[in-house]
Tab-separated table of C-alpha atoms in Angstrom:
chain	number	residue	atom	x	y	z
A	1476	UNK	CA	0.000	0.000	0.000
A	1477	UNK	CA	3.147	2.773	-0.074
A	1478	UNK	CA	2.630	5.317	-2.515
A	1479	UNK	CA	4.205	6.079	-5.708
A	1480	UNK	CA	7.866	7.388	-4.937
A	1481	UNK	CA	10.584	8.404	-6.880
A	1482	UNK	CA	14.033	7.367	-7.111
A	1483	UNK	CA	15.222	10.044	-5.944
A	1484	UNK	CA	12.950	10.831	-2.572
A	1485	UNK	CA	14.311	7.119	-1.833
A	1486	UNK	CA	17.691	7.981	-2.305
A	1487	UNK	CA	17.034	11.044	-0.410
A	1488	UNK	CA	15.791	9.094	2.763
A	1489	UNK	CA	18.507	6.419	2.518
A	1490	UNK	CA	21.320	9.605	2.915
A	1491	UNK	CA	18.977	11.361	6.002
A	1492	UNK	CA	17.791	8.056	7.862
A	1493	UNK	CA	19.296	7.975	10.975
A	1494	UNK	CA	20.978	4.689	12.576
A	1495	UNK	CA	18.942	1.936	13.881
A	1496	UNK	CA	18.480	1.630	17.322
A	1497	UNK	CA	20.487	-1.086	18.834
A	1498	UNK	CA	18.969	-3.970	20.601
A	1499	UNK	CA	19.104	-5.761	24.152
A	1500	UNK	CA	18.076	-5.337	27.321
A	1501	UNK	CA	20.196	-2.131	28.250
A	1502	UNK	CA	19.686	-0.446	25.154
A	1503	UNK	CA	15.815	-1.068	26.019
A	1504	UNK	CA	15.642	0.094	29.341
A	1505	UNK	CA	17.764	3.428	28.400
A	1506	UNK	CA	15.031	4.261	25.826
A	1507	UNK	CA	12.264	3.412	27.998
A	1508	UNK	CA	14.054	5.812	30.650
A	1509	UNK	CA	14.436	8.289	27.897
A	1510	UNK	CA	10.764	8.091	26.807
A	1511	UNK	CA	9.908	8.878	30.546
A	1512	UNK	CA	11.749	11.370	31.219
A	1513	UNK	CA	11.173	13.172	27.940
A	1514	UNK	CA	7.132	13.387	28.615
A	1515	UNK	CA	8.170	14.382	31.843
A	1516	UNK	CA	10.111	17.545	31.677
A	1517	UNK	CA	10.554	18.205	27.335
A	1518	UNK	CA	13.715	17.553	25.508
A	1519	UNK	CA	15.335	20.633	26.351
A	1520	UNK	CA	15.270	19.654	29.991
A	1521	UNK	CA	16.802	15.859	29.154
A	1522	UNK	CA	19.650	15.179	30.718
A	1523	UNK	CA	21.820	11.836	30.164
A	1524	UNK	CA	23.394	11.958	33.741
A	1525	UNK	CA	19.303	11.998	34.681
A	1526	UNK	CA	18.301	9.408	32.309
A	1527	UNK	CA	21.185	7.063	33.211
A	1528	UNK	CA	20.109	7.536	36.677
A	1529	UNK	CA	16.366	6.550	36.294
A	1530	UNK	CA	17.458	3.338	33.903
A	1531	UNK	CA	20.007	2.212	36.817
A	1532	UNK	CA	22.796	2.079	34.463
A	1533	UNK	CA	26.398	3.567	34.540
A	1534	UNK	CA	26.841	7.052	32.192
A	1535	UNK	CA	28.732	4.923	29.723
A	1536	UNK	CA	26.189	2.870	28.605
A	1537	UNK	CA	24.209	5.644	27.527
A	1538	UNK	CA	27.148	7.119	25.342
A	1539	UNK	CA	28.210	3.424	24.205
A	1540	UNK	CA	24.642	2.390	23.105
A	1541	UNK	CA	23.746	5.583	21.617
A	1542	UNK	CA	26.531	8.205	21.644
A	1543	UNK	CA	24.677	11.523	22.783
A	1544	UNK	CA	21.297	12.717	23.894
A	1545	UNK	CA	20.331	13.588	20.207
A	1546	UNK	CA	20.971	10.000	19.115
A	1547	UNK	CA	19.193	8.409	22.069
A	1548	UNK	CA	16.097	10.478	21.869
A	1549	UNK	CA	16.364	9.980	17.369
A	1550	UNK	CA	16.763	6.123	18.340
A	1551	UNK	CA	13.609	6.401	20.827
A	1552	UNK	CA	11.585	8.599	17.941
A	1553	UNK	CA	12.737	5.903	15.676
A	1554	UNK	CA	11.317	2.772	17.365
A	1555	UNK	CA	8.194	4.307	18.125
A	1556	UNK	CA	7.700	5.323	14.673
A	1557	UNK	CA	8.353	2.232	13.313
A	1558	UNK	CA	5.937	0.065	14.896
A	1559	UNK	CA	3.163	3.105	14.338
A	1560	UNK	CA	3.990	3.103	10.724
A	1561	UNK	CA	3.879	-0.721	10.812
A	1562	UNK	CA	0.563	-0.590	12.217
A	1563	UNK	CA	-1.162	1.672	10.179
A	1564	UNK	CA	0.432	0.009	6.837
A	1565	UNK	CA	-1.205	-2.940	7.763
A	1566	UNK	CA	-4.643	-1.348	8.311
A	1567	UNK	CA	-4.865	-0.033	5.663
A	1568	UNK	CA	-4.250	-3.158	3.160
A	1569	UNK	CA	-6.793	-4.747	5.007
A	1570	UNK	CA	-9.643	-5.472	2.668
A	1571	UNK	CA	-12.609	-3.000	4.057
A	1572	UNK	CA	-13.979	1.096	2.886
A	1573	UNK	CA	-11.521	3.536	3.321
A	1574	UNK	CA	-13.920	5.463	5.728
A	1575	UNK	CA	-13.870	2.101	8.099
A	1576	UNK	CA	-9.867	2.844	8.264
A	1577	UNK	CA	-10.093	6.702	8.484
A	1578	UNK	CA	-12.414	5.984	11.502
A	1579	UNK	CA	-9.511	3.681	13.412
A	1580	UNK	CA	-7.003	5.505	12.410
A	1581	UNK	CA	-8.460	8.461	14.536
A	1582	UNK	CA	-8.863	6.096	16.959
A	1583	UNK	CA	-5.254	5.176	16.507
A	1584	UNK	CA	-4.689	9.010	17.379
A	1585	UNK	CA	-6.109	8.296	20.766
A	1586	UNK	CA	-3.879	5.507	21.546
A	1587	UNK	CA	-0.814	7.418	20.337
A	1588	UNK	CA	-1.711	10.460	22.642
A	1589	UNK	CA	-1.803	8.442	25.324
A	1590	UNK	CA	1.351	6.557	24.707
A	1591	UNK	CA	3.046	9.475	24.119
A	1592	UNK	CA	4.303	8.989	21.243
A	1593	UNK	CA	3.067	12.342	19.926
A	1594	UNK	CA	4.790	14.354	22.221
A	1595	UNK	CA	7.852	12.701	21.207
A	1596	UNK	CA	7.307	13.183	17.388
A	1597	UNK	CA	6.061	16.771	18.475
A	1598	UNK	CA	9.203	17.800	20.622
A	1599	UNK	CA	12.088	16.416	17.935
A	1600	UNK	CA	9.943	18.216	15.018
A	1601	UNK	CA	10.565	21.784	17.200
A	1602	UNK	CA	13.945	20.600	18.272
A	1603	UNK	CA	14.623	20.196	14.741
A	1604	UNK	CA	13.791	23.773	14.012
A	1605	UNK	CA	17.347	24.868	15.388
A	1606	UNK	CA	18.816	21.433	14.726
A	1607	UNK	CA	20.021	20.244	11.239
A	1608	UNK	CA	20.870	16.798	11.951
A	1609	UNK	CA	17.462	16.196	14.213
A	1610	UNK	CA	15.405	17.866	11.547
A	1611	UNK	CA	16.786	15.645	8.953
A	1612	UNK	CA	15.742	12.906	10.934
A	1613	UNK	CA	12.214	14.109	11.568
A	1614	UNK	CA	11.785	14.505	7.775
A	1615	UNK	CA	12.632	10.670	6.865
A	1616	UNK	CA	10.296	9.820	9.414
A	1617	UNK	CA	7.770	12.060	7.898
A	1618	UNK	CA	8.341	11.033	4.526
A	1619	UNK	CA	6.954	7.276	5.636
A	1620	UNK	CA	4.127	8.867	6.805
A	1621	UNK	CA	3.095	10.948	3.543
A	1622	UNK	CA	3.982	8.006	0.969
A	1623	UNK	CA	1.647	5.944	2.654
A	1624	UNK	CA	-1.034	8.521	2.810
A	1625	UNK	CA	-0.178	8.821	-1.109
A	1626	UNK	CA	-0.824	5.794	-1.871
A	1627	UNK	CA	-3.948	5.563	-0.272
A	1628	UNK	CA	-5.010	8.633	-1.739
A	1629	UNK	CA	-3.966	7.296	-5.327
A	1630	UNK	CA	-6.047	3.919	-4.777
A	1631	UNK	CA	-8.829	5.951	-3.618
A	1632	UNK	CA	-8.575	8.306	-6.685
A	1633	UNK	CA	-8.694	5.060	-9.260
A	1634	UNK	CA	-11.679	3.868	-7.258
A	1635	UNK	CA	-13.614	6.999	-7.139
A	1636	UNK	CA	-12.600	8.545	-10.612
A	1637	UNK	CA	-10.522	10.929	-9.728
A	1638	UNK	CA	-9.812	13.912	-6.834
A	1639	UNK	CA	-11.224	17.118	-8.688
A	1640	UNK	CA	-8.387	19.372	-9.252
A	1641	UNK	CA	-6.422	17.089	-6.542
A	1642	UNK	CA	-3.332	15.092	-7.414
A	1643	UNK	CA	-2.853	12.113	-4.679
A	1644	UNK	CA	0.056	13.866	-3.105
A	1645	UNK	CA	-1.169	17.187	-2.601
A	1646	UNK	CA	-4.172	15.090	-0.807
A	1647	UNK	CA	-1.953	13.204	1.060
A	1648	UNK	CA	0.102	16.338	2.197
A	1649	UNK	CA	-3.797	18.106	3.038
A	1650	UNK	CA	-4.258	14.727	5.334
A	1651	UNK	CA	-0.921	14.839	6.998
A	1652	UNK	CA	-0.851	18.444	8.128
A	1653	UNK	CA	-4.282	17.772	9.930
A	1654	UNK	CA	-3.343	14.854	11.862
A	1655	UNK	CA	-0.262	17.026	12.984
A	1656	UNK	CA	-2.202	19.827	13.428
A	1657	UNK	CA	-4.407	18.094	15.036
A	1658	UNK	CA	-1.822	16.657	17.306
A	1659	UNK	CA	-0.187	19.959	18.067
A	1660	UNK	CA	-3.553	21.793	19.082
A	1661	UNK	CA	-4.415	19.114	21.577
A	1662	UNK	CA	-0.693	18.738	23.206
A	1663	UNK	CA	-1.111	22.464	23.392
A	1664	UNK	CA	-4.546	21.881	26.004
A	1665	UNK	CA	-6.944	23.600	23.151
A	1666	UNK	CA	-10.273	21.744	24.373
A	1667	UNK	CA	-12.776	20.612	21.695
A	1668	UNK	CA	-15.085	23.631	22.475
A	1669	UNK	CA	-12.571	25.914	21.349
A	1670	UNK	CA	-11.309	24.239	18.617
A	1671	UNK	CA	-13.320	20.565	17.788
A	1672	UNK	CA	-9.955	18.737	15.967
A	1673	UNK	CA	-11.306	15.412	16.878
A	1674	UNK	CA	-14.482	15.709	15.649
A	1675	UNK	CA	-13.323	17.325	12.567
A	1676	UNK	CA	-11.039	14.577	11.214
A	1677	UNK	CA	-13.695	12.007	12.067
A	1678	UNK	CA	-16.393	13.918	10.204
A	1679	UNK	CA	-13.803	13.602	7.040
A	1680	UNK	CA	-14.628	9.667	7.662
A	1681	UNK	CA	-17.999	10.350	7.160
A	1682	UNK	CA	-17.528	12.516	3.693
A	1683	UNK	CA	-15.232	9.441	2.488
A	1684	UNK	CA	-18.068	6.728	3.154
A	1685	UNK	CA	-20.474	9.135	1.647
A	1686	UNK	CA	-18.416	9.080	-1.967
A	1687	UNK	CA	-17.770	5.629	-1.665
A	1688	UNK	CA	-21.439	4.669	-0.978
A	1689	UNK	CA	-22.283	6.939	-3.867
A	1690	UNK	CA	-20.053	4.676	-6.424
A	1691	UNK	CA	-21.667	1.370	-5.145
């Protein structure tokens, strides 16, 4: 179900994907320390010395594993992304209307607020505002994201004749930036009487199983 790319966006991502995480049981308890402490106090306020010290581990592990804060928190941002892309992949090749998988993956929203794996895509997009390397990475993992959404978009343009004046990409990019919108509105506390983001993407749901009734 990924999208139509071209060579060159995958060369692109090859050159700005960042190492994968390593593996055991050190390695996994540092990130899970990391994750903690980041929806705790915000990356600015991570410390290694404080995440070493919640993991029970010495310093050195933390630099051997992963070689500096940036890395550790781009491994953590990494993992967590991976298994969310993962997911959502798979949902959507599953053989039922595109507004049945719009409607879970809002729910899917829910599930990844409350794991907190927003906040962490949230506070390495900002980091990466004064960051080169960390924005870099924040882009590859972004770039999963909107293929998939692409190719969705494309399937759902050869089933339903077309998107108007739409290509699939520029629908796919319209999708993306309300999710993170989305996302960014609620981490900031802006309630659904001020400014109804869930109930807006689900009512999309509702204008996709309307077109695709329409063409049974």
């Amino acid at each position: 179900m990924f999208g139509r790319s071209t060579e060159r966006n995958a060369l692109n991502m090859q050159s700005d994907a960042p190492r994968r995480p390593p593996s055991g049981e050190t390695a996994e308890r540092i990130l899970a320390a990391a994750k903690h402490s980041l929806l705790e106090g915000g990356y600015a306020a991570l410390s290694t010395r404080g995440i070493a010290q919640r993991a029970a581990v010495p310093l050195s592990q933390i630099h051997y594993h992963y070689g500096s804060k940036r890395q550790l928190v781009l491994a953590l941002l990494e993992t967590e992304n991976a298994q969310r892309l993962e997911r959502q992949t798979s949902m959507y090749g599953a053989d039922q209307p595109l507004w049945k998988q719009w409607e879970q993956a809002c729910d899917f929203l829910e599930d990844d607020l409350a794991s907190g794996y927003v906040r962490v895509l949230q506070e390495m997009t900002a980091a990466g505002w004064s960051d080169a390397e960390v924005a870099r990475a924040v882009r590859t993992y972004l770039h999963g994201w909107f293929r998939l959404l692409e190719g969705i978009t494309h399937r759902f343009a050869v089933e339903a004749g077309g998107l108007g004046p739409f290509e699939p990409q520029e629908v796919a990019t319209l999708v993306g930036i309300a999710f993170l919108g989305a996302e960014t509105m609620i981490l900031l506390g802006m309630s659904e009487d001020e400014m109804p983001n869930r109930a807006a993407l689900r009512k999309i749901g509702t204008l996709i199983r309307a077109a695709e009734e329409a063409d049974e």
